[in-house]
Amino acid sequence: MASWLLGTGIMLIHVLGMISAVMALMSSRTSQGAVAWIISLLTFPYAAVPVYWLFGRPRFYGYVTARGARDSVLRRVLVRYRHNVKPHVAISENTDIQAVEQLAMMPLTKGNSTELLIDGDATFDSLFAGINQAQDYLLIQFFIVRDDELGRQLLQHLIAAVKRGVRVYFLYDEIGSRKLNEGYLKELSESGVEVSPFRSSRGLKHRFQLNFRNHRKIAVVDGKQGWVGGFNVGNEYLGKSAKHGPWRDTHLKVQGPCVLGLQEAFWEDWHWATGAVITLNWHAESHPQQDQQVVIVPSGPADKQDTAGLLVQQLIHSANQRFWVTSPYFVPDQGVQDSLRLAAMRGVDVRVMIPERPDHLLVFLSAFSFLPDMLKAGVKIYRYQPGFLHQKVMLVDHSSATVGTVNLDNRSFRLNFEITAFIPSADFANDVATMLEADFSKCRRVTLDEVSQRPMWKKVVSRAAYLMAPVQ
């Protein structure tokens, strides 16, 4: 009897493995991901089946996207908000900008000001000054928040805002902030701050959405000032980590109508996390000091298409003189790899800046499997030397640049909620170019011999790591 039960159990696991493999074949968003799952599910179903059901879900279900929903409370508010923004919408004849607008499902707005914030001191000085100016509400969202010196500074600023009568909404990713202790959250909550985790696996219906993350970093003050970029909240982001050393990152402060795009992304996330539709200021105001054009591009696994990956490809294809990109994690899918190589073959100055020191070993090893083809095509790879490089910036020609949260890997393209500010401005592009030129001066350029002459065992390990990239 026992042997019959054991045999039946083994057969059942293999049947589940075959069923799951078919599901992976039909639903995976990349062929590479489908192959990785199918091989795992058929060869070792005992471990792969539960992992697939926990982490293999290709789409994020249940999230109401106001930009695309036909009938929802969010949609009705959005219609009124978009009507208020119409006077501030910039009409561009540039088809590349129009493509970004379509991906974003948000308009290009004019009358904005942008301020590039380089590294932690500049970023948090600016953010805390903005928090102290809040009169009505604050929207604060980070992927990682730590209960350390910087985290305590944020907490005290938020508590002080509540005491002034400001409404404060604090959203964090429960996986990214898994080390954040309950005492920190309790102190915020008891002070009057509205606190919520993102809850990607909210409720029984969505219990298998564990592999999705909300990687956005957004701050909004009264619908008038906004911040977005690479920084989370922790001492390491100020360069105070012995492990990582100096921390190189970039953030962006914006004012003007585009702030409502950041606000909308937070508003949707808050609705998913809590079910509440919070009342905010949706009246757009032009900023008198500048007239920058900006598109805010939210992206995530609830989108009908791979918005982040398509945005990167679009920017690469639009480049004629240069395309520079920085990313701490560089494991792009085949479409982005091909776009980078083709751009280099067209004579575009394609530069990719990545860290010298690995943060995630699997991602670090994966890159070696495709770097030779990149280098042969003329793509220039640079490794940043002084410390850990975490900024997510793209520069296109002398005409546009982006600052946001998207890394060049499968997780950012397909599993994370991300957000990017696209600024088609020669002045802003010049500022970004100056910043990146200083960074490139602190890099070493990777050679073809360096990556192609590695021992065979390292090449095998790198290839295996790359095959696992779609399921990270």
GROMACS .gro file of N, CA, C and O in nm, residues 77 80-88 136-137 221-225 256-260 263 280-286:
model
  120
   77VAL      N    1  -1.213   5.984  -1.203
   77VAL     CA    2  -1.128   6.093  -1.152
   77VAL      C    3  -1.023   6.131  -1.256
   77VAL      O    4  -0.995   6.249  -1.277
   80ARG      N    5  -1.136   6.374  -1.526
   80ARG     CA    6  -1.138   6.513  -1.479
   80ARG      C    7  -0.997   6.569  -1.470
   80ARG      O    8  -0.971   6.684  -1.506
   81TYR      N    9  -0.904   6.487  -1.421
   81TYR     CA   10  -0.766   6.533  -1.408
   81TYR      C   11  -0.706   6.563  -1.545
   81TYR      O   12  -0.642   6.667  -1.565
   82ARG      N   13  -0.727   6.476  -1.641
   82ARG     CA   14  -0.671   6.497  -1.774
   82ARG      C   15  -0.730   6.622  -1.839
   82ARG      O   16  -0.662   6.690  -1.917
   83HIS      N   17  -0.855   6.651  -1.809
   83HIS     CA   18  -0.915   6.773  -1.862
   83HIS      C   19  -0.842   6.896  -1.807
   83HIS      O   20  -0.816   6.992  -1.881
   84ASN      N   21  -0.805   6.893  -1.680
   84ASN     CA   22  -0.731   7.005  -1.620
   84ASN      C   23  -0.591   7.020  -1.679
   84ASN      O   24  -0.536   7.130  -1.684
   85VAL      N   25  -0.535   6.909  -1.726
   85VAL     CA   26  -0.398   6.911  -1.779
   85VAL      C   27  -0.393   6.959  -1.924
   85VAL      O   28  -0.288   7.005  -1.971
   86LYS      N   29  -0.504   6.953  -1.995
   86LYS     CA   30  -0.505   6.983  -2.139
   86LYS      C   31  -0.434   7.113  -2.176
   86LYS      O   32  -0.358   7.117  -2.273
   87PRO      N   33  -0.455   7.222  -2.102
   87PRO     CA   34  -0.385   7.346  -2.139
   87PRO      C   35  -0.233   7.336  -2.130
   87PRO      O   36  -0.162   7.420  -2.186
   88HIS      N   37  -0.185   7.234  -2.059
   88HIS     CA   38  -0.041   7.220  -2.038
   88HIS      C   39   0.019   7.108  -2.123
   88HIS      O   40   0.138   7.078  -2.109
  136ASP      N   41  -0.063   7.046   0.238
  136ASP     CA   42  -0.185   6.965   0.230
  136ASP      C   43  -0.155   6.816   0.246
  136ASP      O   44  -0.209   6.750   0.334
  137TYR      N   45  -0.068   6.760   0.160
  137TYR     CA   46  -0.042   6.616   0.167
  137TYR      C   47   0.096   6.583   0.114
  137TYR      O   48   0.159   6.659   0.039
  221VAL      N   49   0.473   6.637  -0.321
  221VAL     CA   50   0.430   6.737  -0.223
  221VAL      C   51   0.318   6.820  -0.283
  221VAL      O   52   0.339   6.893  -0.380
  222ASP      N   53   0.196   6.804  -0.231
  222ASP     CA   54   0.081   6.887  -0.266
  222ASP      C   55   0.047   6.886  -0.414
  222ASP      O   56  -0.020   6.978  -0.463
  223GLY      N   57   0.095   6.788  -0.489
  223GLY     CA   58   0.069   6.784  -0.633
  223GLY      C   59   0.150   6.886  -0.710
  223GLY      O   60   0.126   6.906  -0.830
  224LYS      N   61   0.249   6.950  -0.645
  224LYS     CA   62   0.325   7.058  -0.708
  224LYS      C   63   0.473   7.027  -0.724
  224LYS      O   64   0.537   7.078  -0.816
  225GLN      N   65   0.529   6.948  -0.635
  225GLN     CA   66   0.670   6.909  -0.643
  225GLN      C   67   0.678   6.757  -0.640
  225GLN      O   68   0.600   6.691  -0.570
  256GLY      N   69   0.573   7.134  -1.174
  256GLY     CA   70   0.490   7.162  -1.290
  256GLY      C   71   0.390   7.052  -1.316
  256GLY      O   72   0.371   6.960  -1.235
  257PRO      N   73   0.323   7.055  -1.432
  257PRO     CA   74   0.217   6.958  -1.463
  257PRO      C   75   0.260   6.813  -1.458
  257PRO      O   76   0.180   6.725  -1.427
  258CYS      N   77   0.388   6.784  -1.489
  258CYS     CA   78   0.432   6.644  -1.492
  258CYS      C   79   0.427   6.579  -1.355
  258CYS      O   80   0.424   6.455  -1.345
  259VAL      N   81   0.425   6.659  -1.249
  259VAL     CA   82   0.416   6.603  -1.113
  259VAL      C   83   0.290   6.520  -1.099
  259VAL      O   84   0.288   6.419  -1.027
  260LEU      N   85   0.184   6.558  -1.171
  260LEU     CA   86   0.059   6.482  -1.161
  260LEU      C   87   0.073   6.343  -1.220
  260LEU      O   88  -0.003   6.252  -1.184
  263GLN      N   89   0.209   6.153  -0.935
  263GLN     CA   90   0.098   6.140  -0.840
  263GLN      C   91   0.001   6.033  -0.883
  263GLN      O   92  -0.047   5.954  -0.801
  280LEU      N   93  -0.688   6.410  -0.386
  280LEU     CA   94  -0.565   6.483  -0.409
  280LEU      C   95  -0.590   6.605  -0.495
  280LEU      O   96  -0.698   6.621  -0.554
  281ASN      N   97  -0.490   6.689  -0.506
  281ASN     CA   98  -0.496   6.807  -0.592
  281ASN      C   99  -0.461   6.767  -0.735
  281ASN      O  100  -0.350   6.723  -0.761
  282TRP      N  101  -0.555   6.784  -0.827
  282TRP     CA  102  -0.531   6.748  -0.966
  282TRP      C  103  -0.527   6.872  -1.058
  282TRP      O  104  -0.546   6.860  -1.179
  283HIS      N  105  -0.502   6.988  -1.001
  283HIS     CA  106  -0.495   7.111  -1.081
  283HIS      C  107  -0.350   7.137  -1.119
  283HIS      O  108  -0.266   7.166  -1.034
  284ALA      N  109  -0.323   7.127  -1.247
  284ALA     CA  110  -0.186   7.144  -1.296
  284ALA      C  111  -0.147   7.291  -1.295
  284ALA      O  112  -0.228   7.379  -1.328
  285GLU      N  113  -0.022   7.318  -1.258
  285GLU     CA  114   0.031   7.454  -1.257
  285GLU      C  115   0.166   7.456  -1.327
  285GLU      O  116   0.254   7.376  -1.295
  286SER      N  117   0.181   7.547  -1.423
  286SER     CA  118   0.311   7.561  -1.490
  286SER      C  119   0.412   7.623  -1.394
  286SER      O  120   0.376   7.704  -1.309
   0.00000   0.00000   0.00000
